[in-house]
mmCIF file of C-alpha atoms in Angstrom:
data_model
loop_
_atom_site.group_PDB
_atom_site.id
_atom_site.type_symbol
_atom_site.label_atom_id
_atom_site.label_comp_id
_atom_site.label_asym_id
_atom_site.label_seq_id
_atom_site.Cartn_x
_atom_site.Cartn_y
_atom_site.Cartn_z
ATOM 1 C CA PRO A 300 247.565 145.446 208.304
ATOM 2 C CA HIS A 301 248.039 147.337 205.806
ATOM 3 C CA TYR A 302 250.871 148.364 203.177
ATOM 4 C CA LEU A 303 251.015 151.516 200.945
ATOM 5 C CA ARG A 304 253.957 152.102 197.884
ATOM 6 C CA PHE A 305 254.588 155.217 196.391
ATOM 7 C CA SER A 306 256.948 154.540 193.610
ATOM 8 C CA ASP A 307 257.627 156.988 189.999
ATOM 9 C CA PRO A 308 256.443 156.132 187.588
ATOM 10 C CA GLN A 309 259.331 154.404 185.002
ATOM 11 C CA ALA A 310 260.232 156.050 182.059
ATOM 12 C CA ASP A 311 258.493 153.509 179.715
ATOM 13 C CA GLU A 312 255.887 153.084 181.762
ATOM 14 C CA GLU A 313 252.111 154.526 180.266
ATOM 15 C CA ILE A 314 250.367 156.531 183.159
ATOM 16 C CA PRO A 315 246.602 157.055 183.670
ATOM 17 C CA ILE A 316 244.952 159.995 181.546
ATOM 18 C CA LEU A 317 242.543 162.033 184.130
ATOM 19 C CA LEU A 318 241.392 164.899 181.757
ATOM 20 C CA GLU A 319 240.999 168.868 184.290
ATOM 21 C CA ASN A 320 239.827 171.730 181.644
ATOM 22 C CA LYS A 321 238.343 174.356 182.232
ATOM 23 C CA LYS A 322 234.255 174.650 182.941
ATOM 24 C CA VAL A 323 233.804 176.042 178.767
ATOM 25 C CA ILE A 324 236.174 173.013 177.612
ATOM 26 C CA THR A 325 235.376 170.233 180.087
ATOM 27 C CA PRO A 326 232.016 169.672 177.166
ATOM 28 C CA PHE A 327 234.922 169.354 174.639
ATOM 29 C CA GLU A 328 236.384 165.988 176.151
ATOM 30 C CA LYS A 329 233.239 164.103 174.794
ATOM 31 C CA LEU A 330 235.073 164.204 171.167
ATOM 32 C CA VAL A 331 238.475 163.487 172.923
ATOM 33 C CA GLU A 332 237.052 160.589 174.287
ATOM 34 C CA GLY A 333 235.211 159.939 171.598
ATOM 35 C CA PHE A 334 238.183 159.099 169.853
ATOM 36 C CA SER A 335 241.394 157.958 172.411
ATOM 37 C CA TYR A 336 242.708 159.566 175.247
ATOM 38 C CA PRO A 337 246.204 161.140 175.727
ATOM 39 C CA ARG A 338 249.158 159.127 175.889
ATOM 40 C CA SER A 339 250.792 160.628 178.981
ATOM 41 C CA ASP A 340 254.126 162.726 176.399
ATOM 42 C CA GLU A 341 250.910 164.024 174.905
ATOM 43 C CA VAL A 342 249.138 167.065 175.309
ATOM 44 C CA ASP A 343 244.863 166.763 176.217
ATOM 45 C CA PRO A 344 243.263 168.431 173.141
ATOM 46 C CA SER A 345 240.224 169.678 174.002
ATOM 47 C CA ALA A 346 241.106 173.479 174.392
ATOM 48 C CA ALA A 347 242.662 172.885 170.738
ATOM 49 C CA ILE A 348 239.195 171.593 169.720
ATOM 50 C CA ALA A 349 237.251 173.552 170.903
ATOM 51 C CA PRO A 350 237.039 177.416 169.094
ATOM 52 C CA PHE A 351 236.744 174.653 165.595
ATOM 53 C CA PHE A 352 234.667 172.194 166.292
ATOM 54 C CA PHE A 353 232.302 175.791 167.899
ATOM 55 C CA LEU A 354 232.586 177.421 164.643
ATOM 56 C CA GLY A 355 232.911 174.581 162.539
ATOM 57 C CA TYR A 356 230.089 173.230 163.385
ATOM 58 C CA GLY A 357 228.597 177.198 163.120
ATOM 59 C CA MET A 358 228.718 176.964 159.089
ATOM 60 C CA ALA A 359 227.841 173.730 159.181
ATOM 61 C CA LEU A 360 224.540 174.012 160.172
ATOM 62 C CA GLY A 361 224.341 177.570 159.177
ATOM 63 C CA ASP A 362 220.936 179.208 160.569
ATOM 64 C CA ALA A 363 221.091 181.088 163.881
ATOM 65 C CA GLY A 364 217.330 179.541 164.585
ATOM 66 C CA TYR A 365 218.052 176.390 164.196
ATOM 67 C CA GLY A 366 220.891 177.122 166.784
ATOM 68 C CA LEU A 367 218.455 179.231 168.780
ATOM 69 C CA VAL A 368 216.483 176.051 168.794
ATOM 70 C CA LEU A 369 218.825 173.512 169.692
ATOM 71 C CA SER A 370 220.448 175.361 172.261
ATOM 72 C CA VAL A 371 217.241 175.297 173.906
ATOM 73 C CA ILE A 372 216.231 171.928 173.777
ATOM 74 C CA CYS A 373 219.252 171.291 175.752
ATOM 75 C CA LEU A 374 218.878 174.062 178.257
ATOM 76 C CA VAL A 375 215.658 172.225 179.166
ATOM 77 C CA LEU A 376 216.382 168.986 178.659
ATOM 78 C CA MET A 377 218.606 169.282 180.979
ATOM 79 C CA ALA A 378 216.758 171.158 183.919
ATOM 80 C CA LYS A 379 213.845 168.338 182.952
ATOM 81 C CA VAL A 380 215.791 165.118 182.386
ATOM 82 C CA PRO A 381 217.918 163.526 185.595
ATOM 83 C CA MET A 382 221.764 162.830 183.785
ATOM 84 C CA GLY A 383 224.892 161.490 184.171
ATOM 85 C CA SER A 384 228.030 163.393 183.971
ATOM 86 C CA SER A 385 228.251 161.587 180.244
ATOM 87 C CA GLY A 386 224.976 162.550 179.047
ATOM 88 C CA ARG A 387 225.603 166.513 180.633
ATOM 89 C CA LYS A 388 228.521 166.708 178.836
ATOM 90 C CA MET A 389 226.973 166.079 175.893
ATOM 91 C CA ALA A 390 224.075 168.394 176.040
ATOM 92 C CA TRP A 391 226.763 171.309 177.259
ATOM 93 C CA LEU A 392 228.287 170.198 173.998
ATOM 94 C CA PHE A 393 225.195 170.364 171.832
ATOM 95 C CA PHE A 394 224.027 173.770 173.529
ATOM 96 C CA ILE A 395 228.041 175.014 173.425
ATOM 97 C CA SER A 396 227.273 174.422 169.778
ATOM 98 C CA GLY A 397 224.252 175.692 168.985
ATOM 99 C CA LEU A 398 225.557 178.714 169.736
ATOM 100 C CA GLY A 399 228.339 178.901 167.783
ATOM 101 C CA THR A 400 224.932 177.939 164.575
ATOM 102 C CA ILE A 401 223.878 181.168 165.974
ATOM 103 C CA PHE A 402 226.246 183.389 165.659
ATOM 104 C CA PHE A 403 227.246 182.208 162.505
ATOM 105 C CA GLY A 404 223.876 182.433 161.106
ATOM 106 C CA LEU A 405 223.491 185.609 162.100
ATOM 107 C CA LEU A 406 226.603 186.777 160.408
ATOM 108 C CA SER A 407 224.574 185.099 157.113
ATOM 109 C CA SER A 408 221.335 186.229 157.716
ATOM 110 C CA SER A 409 220.121 183.105 157.852
ATOM 111 C CA ILE A 410 216.828 182.277 160.649
ATOM 112 C CA PHE A 411 215.251 179.268 159.611
ATOM 113 C CA GLY A 412 216.092 179.890 156.124
ATOM 114 C CA TYR A 413 215.034 184.050 155.741
ATOM 115 C CA SER A 414 216.587 186.568 155.126
ATOM 116 C CA PHE A 415 216.045 189.968 158.144
ATOM 117 C CA TYR A 416 218.479 191.932 156.813
ATOM 118 C CA PRO A 417 221.548 191.955 155.169
ATOM 119 C CA GLY A 418 224.798 190.087 155.769
ATOM 120 C CA LEU A 419 228.189 189.480 155.284
ATOM 121 C CA PHE A 420 227.544 186.995 152.845
ATOM 122 C CA ASN A 421 224.782 185.289 152.012
ATOM 123 C CA VAL A 422 224.750 181.638 151.888
ATOM 124 C CA VAL A 423 222.679 180.812 148.912
ATOM 125 C CA GLU A 424 223.775 183.014 146.965
ATOM 126 C CA GLN A 425 227.995 183.401 146.948
ATOM 127 C CA PRO A 426 228.987 179.739 148.015
ATOM 128 C CA GLN A 427 232.083 180.459 146.509
ATOM 129 C CA LEU A 428 232.858 182.448 149.229
ATOM 130 C CA LEU A 429 231.527 180.206 151.798
ATOM 131 C CA LEU A 430 233.652 177.539 150.269
ATOM 132 C CA VAL A 431 237.029 180.021 150.422
ATOM 133 C CA ILE A 432 236.090 180.934 154.529
ATOM 134 C CA SER A 433 235.035 177.296 154.174
ATOM 135 C CA LEU A 434 239.278 176.379 153.196
ATOM 136 C CA GLY A 435 240.670 179.596 154.779
ATOM 137 C CA PHE A 436 239.484 178.069 157.999
ATOM 138 C CA GLY A 437 240.477 174.353 157.699
ATOM 139 C CA LEU A 438 244.274 176.056 156.556
ATOM 140 C CA VAL A 439 244.753 177.682 160.239
ATOM 141 C CA GLN A 440 243.265 174.754 161.969
ATOM 142 C CA LEU A 441 245.466 172.583 159.993
ATOM 143 C CA TYR A 442 248.387 175.297 160.830
ATOM 144 C CA VAL A 443 247.611 175.774 164.247
ATOM 145 C CA GLY A 444 247.999 171.579 165.526
ATOM 146 C CA THR A 445 251.090 171.624 163.107
ATOM 147 C CA MET A 446 252.695 174.830 166.239
ATOM 148 C CA ILE A 447 250.852 172.529 169.007
ATOM 149 C CA SER A 448 252.778 168.844 167.310
ATOM 150 C CA GLY A 449 256.343 171.236 167.153
ATOM 151 C CA TRP A 450 255.485 172.352 171.115
ATOM 152 C CA ILE A 451 254.759 169.309 171.965
ATOM 153 C CA SER A 452 258.420 168.240 170.896
ATOM 154 C CA ILE A 453 259.698 171.130 172.430
ATOM 155 C CA LYS A 454 258.259 170.400 176.166
ATOM 156 C CA ASN A 455 259.461 166.360 175.437
ATOM 157 C CA GLY A 456 263.307 167.652 174.584
ATOM 158 C CA ASP A 457 263.625 167.562 170.712
ATOM 159 C CA ALA A 458 263.726 171.475 169.660
ATOM 160 C CA ALA A 459 266.103 170.123 166.447
ATOM 161 C CA GLU A 460 261.965 168.072 165.538
ATOM 162 C CA ALA A 461 260.212 171.481 166.021
ATOM 163 C CA ILE A 462 263.080 173.571 164.018
ATOM 164 C CA TRP A 463 262.455 171.412 161.021
ATOM 165 C CA GLY A 464 260.739 169.258 161.386
ATOM 166 C CA LYS A 465 257.553 171.403 161.857
ATOM 167 C CA GLY A 466 258.848 175.122 162.262
ATOM 168 C CA VAL A 467 260.717 174.490 157.883
ATOM 169 C CA TRP A 468 257.541 172.952 156.972
ATOM 170 C CA LEU A 469 255.116 174.901 158.039
ATOM 171 C CA LEU A 470 257.943 178.112 155.899
ATOM 172 C CA PHE A 471 257.198 175.251 153.317
ATOM 173 C CA LEU A 472 254.323 174.872 153.219
ATOM 174 C CA THR A 473 253.662 179.423 153.350
ATOM 175 C CA GLY A 474 255.837 179.408 150.604
ATOM 176 C CA LEU A 475 253.349 177.238 148.028
ATOM 177 C CA LEU A 476 250.836 178.813 149.381
ATOM 178 C CA LEU A 477 252.115 181.804 147.852
ATOM 179 C CA ILE A 478 253.131 180.809 145.115
ATOM 180 C CA ALA A 479 250.050 179.872 144.497
ATOM 181 C CA GLY A 480 248.123 182.972 145.605
ATOM 182 C CA GLY A 481 250.662 185.567 145.687
ATOM 183 C CA SER A 482 249.106 187.500 143.052
ATOM 184 C CA GLN A 483 245.609 187.199 144.675
ATOM 185 C CA ILE A 484 246.975 189.448 147.675
ATOM 186 C CA GLY A 485 249.599 192.152 146.230
ATOM 187 C CA LEU A 486 252.585 189.978 145.515
ATOM 188 C CA GLY A 487 253.212 189.172 142.451
ATOM 189 C CA ALA A 488 255.508 191.866 141.645
ATOM 190 C CA TYR A 489 257.990 189.061 144.270
ATOM 191 C CA ALA A 490 256.965 186.257 142.519
ATOM 192 C CA THR A 491 260.724 184.939 141.339
ATOM 193 C CA GLN A 492 261.683 186.161 145.292
ATOM 194 C CA ILE A 493 258.449 183.288 146.686
ATOM 195 C CA LYS A 494 260.108 180.899 144.161
ATOM 196 C CA TYR A 495 263.519 180.843 144.983
ATOM 197 C CA GLY A 496 262.500 180.774 148.926
ATOM 198 C CA THR A 497 260.291 178.430 148.487
ATOM 199 C CA LEU A 498 262.885 176.252 146.807
ATOM 200 C CA ALA A 499 266.028 177.041 149.550
ATOM 201 C CA VAL A 500 262.872 176.144 151.938
ATOM 202 C CA ALA A 501 262.835 172.679 150.580
ATOM 203 C CA ILE A 502 266.587 171.640 150.164
ATOM 204 C CA LEU A 503 266.647 172.978 154.152
ATOM 205 C CA LEU A 504 263.332 170.628 154.270
ATOM 206 C CA VAL A 505 266.062 167.337 152.683
ATOM 207 C CA ILE A 506 268.477 168.558 154.441
ATOM 208 C CA GLY A 507 267.452 168.876 158.447
ATOM 209 C CA ASN A 508 266.110 165.322 157.050
ATOM 210 C CA GLY A 509 268.705 163.584 158.289
ATOM 211 C CA ARG A 510 270.555 165.638 160.992
ATOM 212 C CA GLY A 511 269.913 162.631 163.607
ATOM 213 C CA GLN A 512 272.397 160.012 161.356
ATOM 214 C CA LYS A 513 275.613 160.657 161.574
ATOM 215 C CA GLY A 514 278.311 160.061 158.605
ATOM 216 C CA ILE A 515 278.181 161.252 155.336
ATOM 217 C CA TRP A 516 276.795 158.408 154.018
ATOM 218 C CA ALA A 517 274.431 157.813 156.355
ATOM 219 C CA LYS A 518 272.990 161.519 155.849
ATOM 220 C CA ILE A 519 273.332 160.481 152.219
ATOM 221 C CA LYS A 520 270.472 157.736 152.502
ATOM 222 C CA ALA A 521 268.237 159.646 154.628
ATOM 223 C CA ILE A 522 267.496 162.272 150.964
ATOM 224 C CA PRO A 523 264.763 160.533 149.740
ATOM 225 C CA GLY A 524 262.812 160.633 153.134
ATOM 226 C CA GLY A 525 263.428 164.690 152.923
ATOM 227 C CA LEU A 526 261.660 164.176 149.320
ATOM 228 C CA MET A 527 259.343 161.669 150.321
ATOM 229 C CA THR A 528 258.419 164.739 153.287
ATOM 230 C CA ILE A 529 257.889 167.469 150.010
ATOM 231 C CA TYR A 530 255.687 164.902 148.647
ATOM 232 C CA GLY A 531 253.422 165.337 151.680
ATOM 233 C CA SER A 532 252.837 168.363 151.256
ATOM 234 C CA ILE A 533 250.464 167.129 148.902
ATOM 235 C CA GLY A 534 248.338 165.097 151.717
ATOM 236 C CA PHE A 535 248.829 168.196 153.755
ATOM 237 C CA PHE A 536 246.316 170.420 150.707
ATOM 238 C CA SER A 537 244.402 167.147 150.005
ATOM 239 C CA ASP A 538 243.271 168.005 154.048
ATOM 240 C CA VAL A 539 243.047 170.924 153.406
ATOM 241 C CA LEU A 540 239.739 170.436 150.583
ATOM 242 C CA SER A 541 239.131 168.242 153.052
ATOM 243 C CA TYR A 542 237.146 171.270 155.246
ATOM 244 C CA SER A 543 234.649 171.816 151.897
ATOM 245 C CA ARG A 544 232.445 169.742 153.234
ATOM 246 C CA LEU A 545 232.127 172.941 155.764
ATOM 247 C CA MET A 546 230.431 174.573 152.757
ATOM 248 C CA ALA A 547 228.039 171.577 151.257
ATOM 249 C CA LEU A 548 226.549 170.652 154.985
ATOM 250 C CA GLY A 549 225.533 174.547 154.624
ATOM 251 C CA LEU A 550 224.642 175.972 151.161
ATOM 252 C CA SER A 551 222.781 172.377 151.663
ATOM 253 C CA GLY A 552 220.831 173.003 154.933
ATOM 254 C CA ALA A 553 220.600 176.818 153.669
ATOM 255 C CA VAL A 554 218.919 175.912 150.005
ATOM 256 C CA MET A 555 216.184 172.769 151.792
ATOM 257 C CA GLY A 556 216.116 175.685 154.266
ATOM 258 C CA SER A 557 214.370 178.421 150.983
ATOM 259 C CA ILE A 558 212.976 175.813 149.734
ATOM 260 C CA ILE A 559 210.713 174.610 152.208
ATOM 261 C CA ASN A 560 209.989 178.370 153.619
ATOM 262 C CA LEU A 561 209.049 178.523 148.785
ATOM 263 C CA PHE A 562 206.298 176.173 149.676
ATOM 264 C CA VAL A 563 205.082 177.567 152.537
ATOM 265 C CA GLU A 564 204.646 181.079 150.764
ATOM 266 C CA MET A 565 202.905 179.175 148.470
ATOM 267 C CA THR A 566 199.897 177.772 149.782
ATOM 268 C CA TRP A 567 199.189 180.589 152.249
ATOM 269 C CA GLY A 568 196.650 182.758 149.637
ATOM 270 C CA ALA A 569 194.665 179.359 148.509
ATOM 271 C CA PRO A 570 191.510 178.596 150.974
ATOM 272 C CA ILE A 571 192.684 177.338 154.582
ATOM 273 C CA GLY A 572 196.478 177.705 152.883
ATOM 274 C CA TRP A 573 197.031 178.919 156.159
ATOM 275 C CA VAL A 574 197.197 175.205 157.824
ATOM 276 C CA PHE A 575 198.824 173.823 154.881
ATOM 277 C CA SER A 576 201.540 176.381 155.328
ATOM 278 C CA ILE A 577 201.923 175.907 159.038
ATOM 279 C CA CYS A 578 202.597 172.289 159.053
ATOM 280 C CA ILE A 579 204.790 172.408 155.756
ATOM 281 C CA PHE A 580 206.773 175.120 157.920
ATOM 282 C CA LEU A 581 207.163 173.187 160.917
ATOM 283 C CA PHE A 582 207.548 169.906 159.280
ATOM 284 C CA GLY A 583 210.273 170.487 156.442
ATOM 285 C CA HIS A 584 212.914 172.238 158.719
ATOM 286 C CA ALA A 585 211.826 169.867 162.429
ATOM 287 C CA LEU A 586 213.197 168.014 159.403
ATOM 288 C CA ASN A 587 216.135 170.092 157.641
ATOM 289 C CA PHE A 588 217.413 171.001 161.144
ATOM 290 C CA GLY A 589 217.288 167.324 162.005
ATOM 291 C CA LEU A 590 219.164 165.587 158.844
ATOM 292 C CA ASN A 591 221.940 168.356 159.438
ATOM 293 C CA LEU A 592 221.790 168.779 163.314
ATOM 294 C CA LEU A 593 223.287 164.826 163.590
ATOM 295 C CA GLY A 594 225.412 165.555 159.688
ATOM 296 C CA ALA A 595 226.908 168.458 161.339
ATOM 297 C CA TYR A 596 228.153 166.438 164.203
ATOM 298 C CA VAL A 597 229.197 163.843 162.241
ATOM 299 C CA HIS A 598 231.493 166.145 159.900
ATOM 300 C CA CYS A 599 233.174 167.965 162.331
ATOM 301 C CA SER A 600 233.246 165.072 164.395
ATOM 302 C CA ARG A 601 235.488 163.182 161.777
ATOM 303 C CA LEU A 602 237.620 166.755 160.744
ATOM 304 C CA GLN A 603 238.661 167.042 164.157
ATOM 305 C CA TYR A 604 240.130 163.082 164.174
ATOM 306 C CA LEU A 605 241.205 162.368 160.668
ATOM 307 C CA GLU A 606 242.551 165.983 159.557
ATOM 308 C CA PHE A 607 242.810 167.537 162.879
ATOM 309 C CA PHE A 608 244.421 164.591 165.224
ATOM 310 C CA ASN A 609 246.940 163.673 162.137
ATOM 311 C CA THR A 610 248.411 166.933 162.704
ATOM 312 C CA PHE A 611 250.008 166.374 166.559
ATOM 313 C CA PHE A 612 247.653 163.767 168.047
ATOM 314 C CA THR A 613 247.826 159.977 168.460
ATOM 315 C CA GLY A 614 246.309 158.618 171.021
ATOM 316 C CA GLY A 615 246.457 155.518 172.564
ATOM 317 C CA GLY A 616 246.126 156.869 176.320
ATOM 318 C CA ARG A 617 244.173 154.747 179.564
ATOM 319 C CA PRO A 618 241.632 157.158 181.716
ATOM 320 C CA PHE A 619 242.235 156.879 185.202
ATOM 321 C CA THR A 620 239.929 154.615 186.831
ATOM 322 C CA PRO A 621 240.114 155.224 190.653
ATOM 323 C CA LEU A 622 237.584 153.181 193.242
ATOM 324 C CA LYS A 623 234.785 154.642 193.506
ATOM 325 C CA LEU A 624 231.336 154.833 194.608
ATOM 326 C CA GLU A 625 229.214 154.585 191.217
ATOM 327 C CA ASN A 626 226.494 156.269 191.855
ATOM 328 C CA ILE A 627 223.223 155.696 189.020
ATOM 329 C CA ASN A 628 219.619 157.255 188.643
ATOM 330 C CA ILE A 629 217.045 155.006 191.326
ATOM 331 C CA PHE A 630 214.147 156.575 189.741
ATOM 332 C CA LEU A 631 211.499 156.062 192.925
ATOM 333 C CA LYS A 632 207.752 156.318 192.133
ATOM 334 C CA LYS A 633 205.347 156.156 195.128
ATOM 335 C CA GLU A 634 202.643 154.821 195.358
ATOM 336 C CA ARG A 635 198.851 155.206 196.564
ATOM 337 C CA GLU A 636 197.366 153.309 199.826
ATOM 338 C CA VAL A 637 194.613 151.805 198.866
#
């Protein structure tokens, strides 16, 4: 005889997690699994990671030729090499990352280190612009992460935290940004109003820190915590600065590609120089591709784990592992009968 009992989970019980996403998002589950499964009171961050990893990886690898090679290699591996579900997820992740690299490489007109048409910008000649793009990219991602954190608070029934802890916090950060760079976007005439507005928001942050405390004395004791919240803006902008590594990776790869092509051109005119040129081109770009492929993955993953997840995701959940038949790849080799 068998006995089955169904019961609702208790409030303090950790529910096992099964990640379910649309097909285009599924490969990015590998990044989440590499960090930690979400808890039952959190959201699956796979969809939030997807556009930022796609663009960030493209910016870090930065060459349309390299992106094409990466995507083609992944397609060939998936077609020819037997893989489990985990391996196919990783292959699809790199395939999509290759598409992001093609996209960014075409924008900057970088194809195996050559520029065949005027791009929107030149990575080697305009590194300052690439730095601004990288920092702006990081700022947008961290803002999105903070908004997701506010949405999670509302979902869990804590609207006050969403408003005071996240909404007012974003207003304060925006005020600091406008104080620092408002004149660059035509807001110099409103500098005084922006400063006083940011000060008012800072006061709201300090006051809001004691919103859950009862009694005047308890609220006064919460003021130092509010001041530390303001001090936390330094940590936020230091996280934004971490995104400068995207510029560094993209610039280093572009410079190395240009140097390789320079050696190719120098040896081409010599007797049988075309042989050396082809060898230099193939070996040099293969080496540059391999190094930057690994560096882009490591550093883009790091930005998701340490900077982006820090705004809304803790993890610590356990995966759902039901009883099932587990298939493994078995290869049968038919030997010729003697």
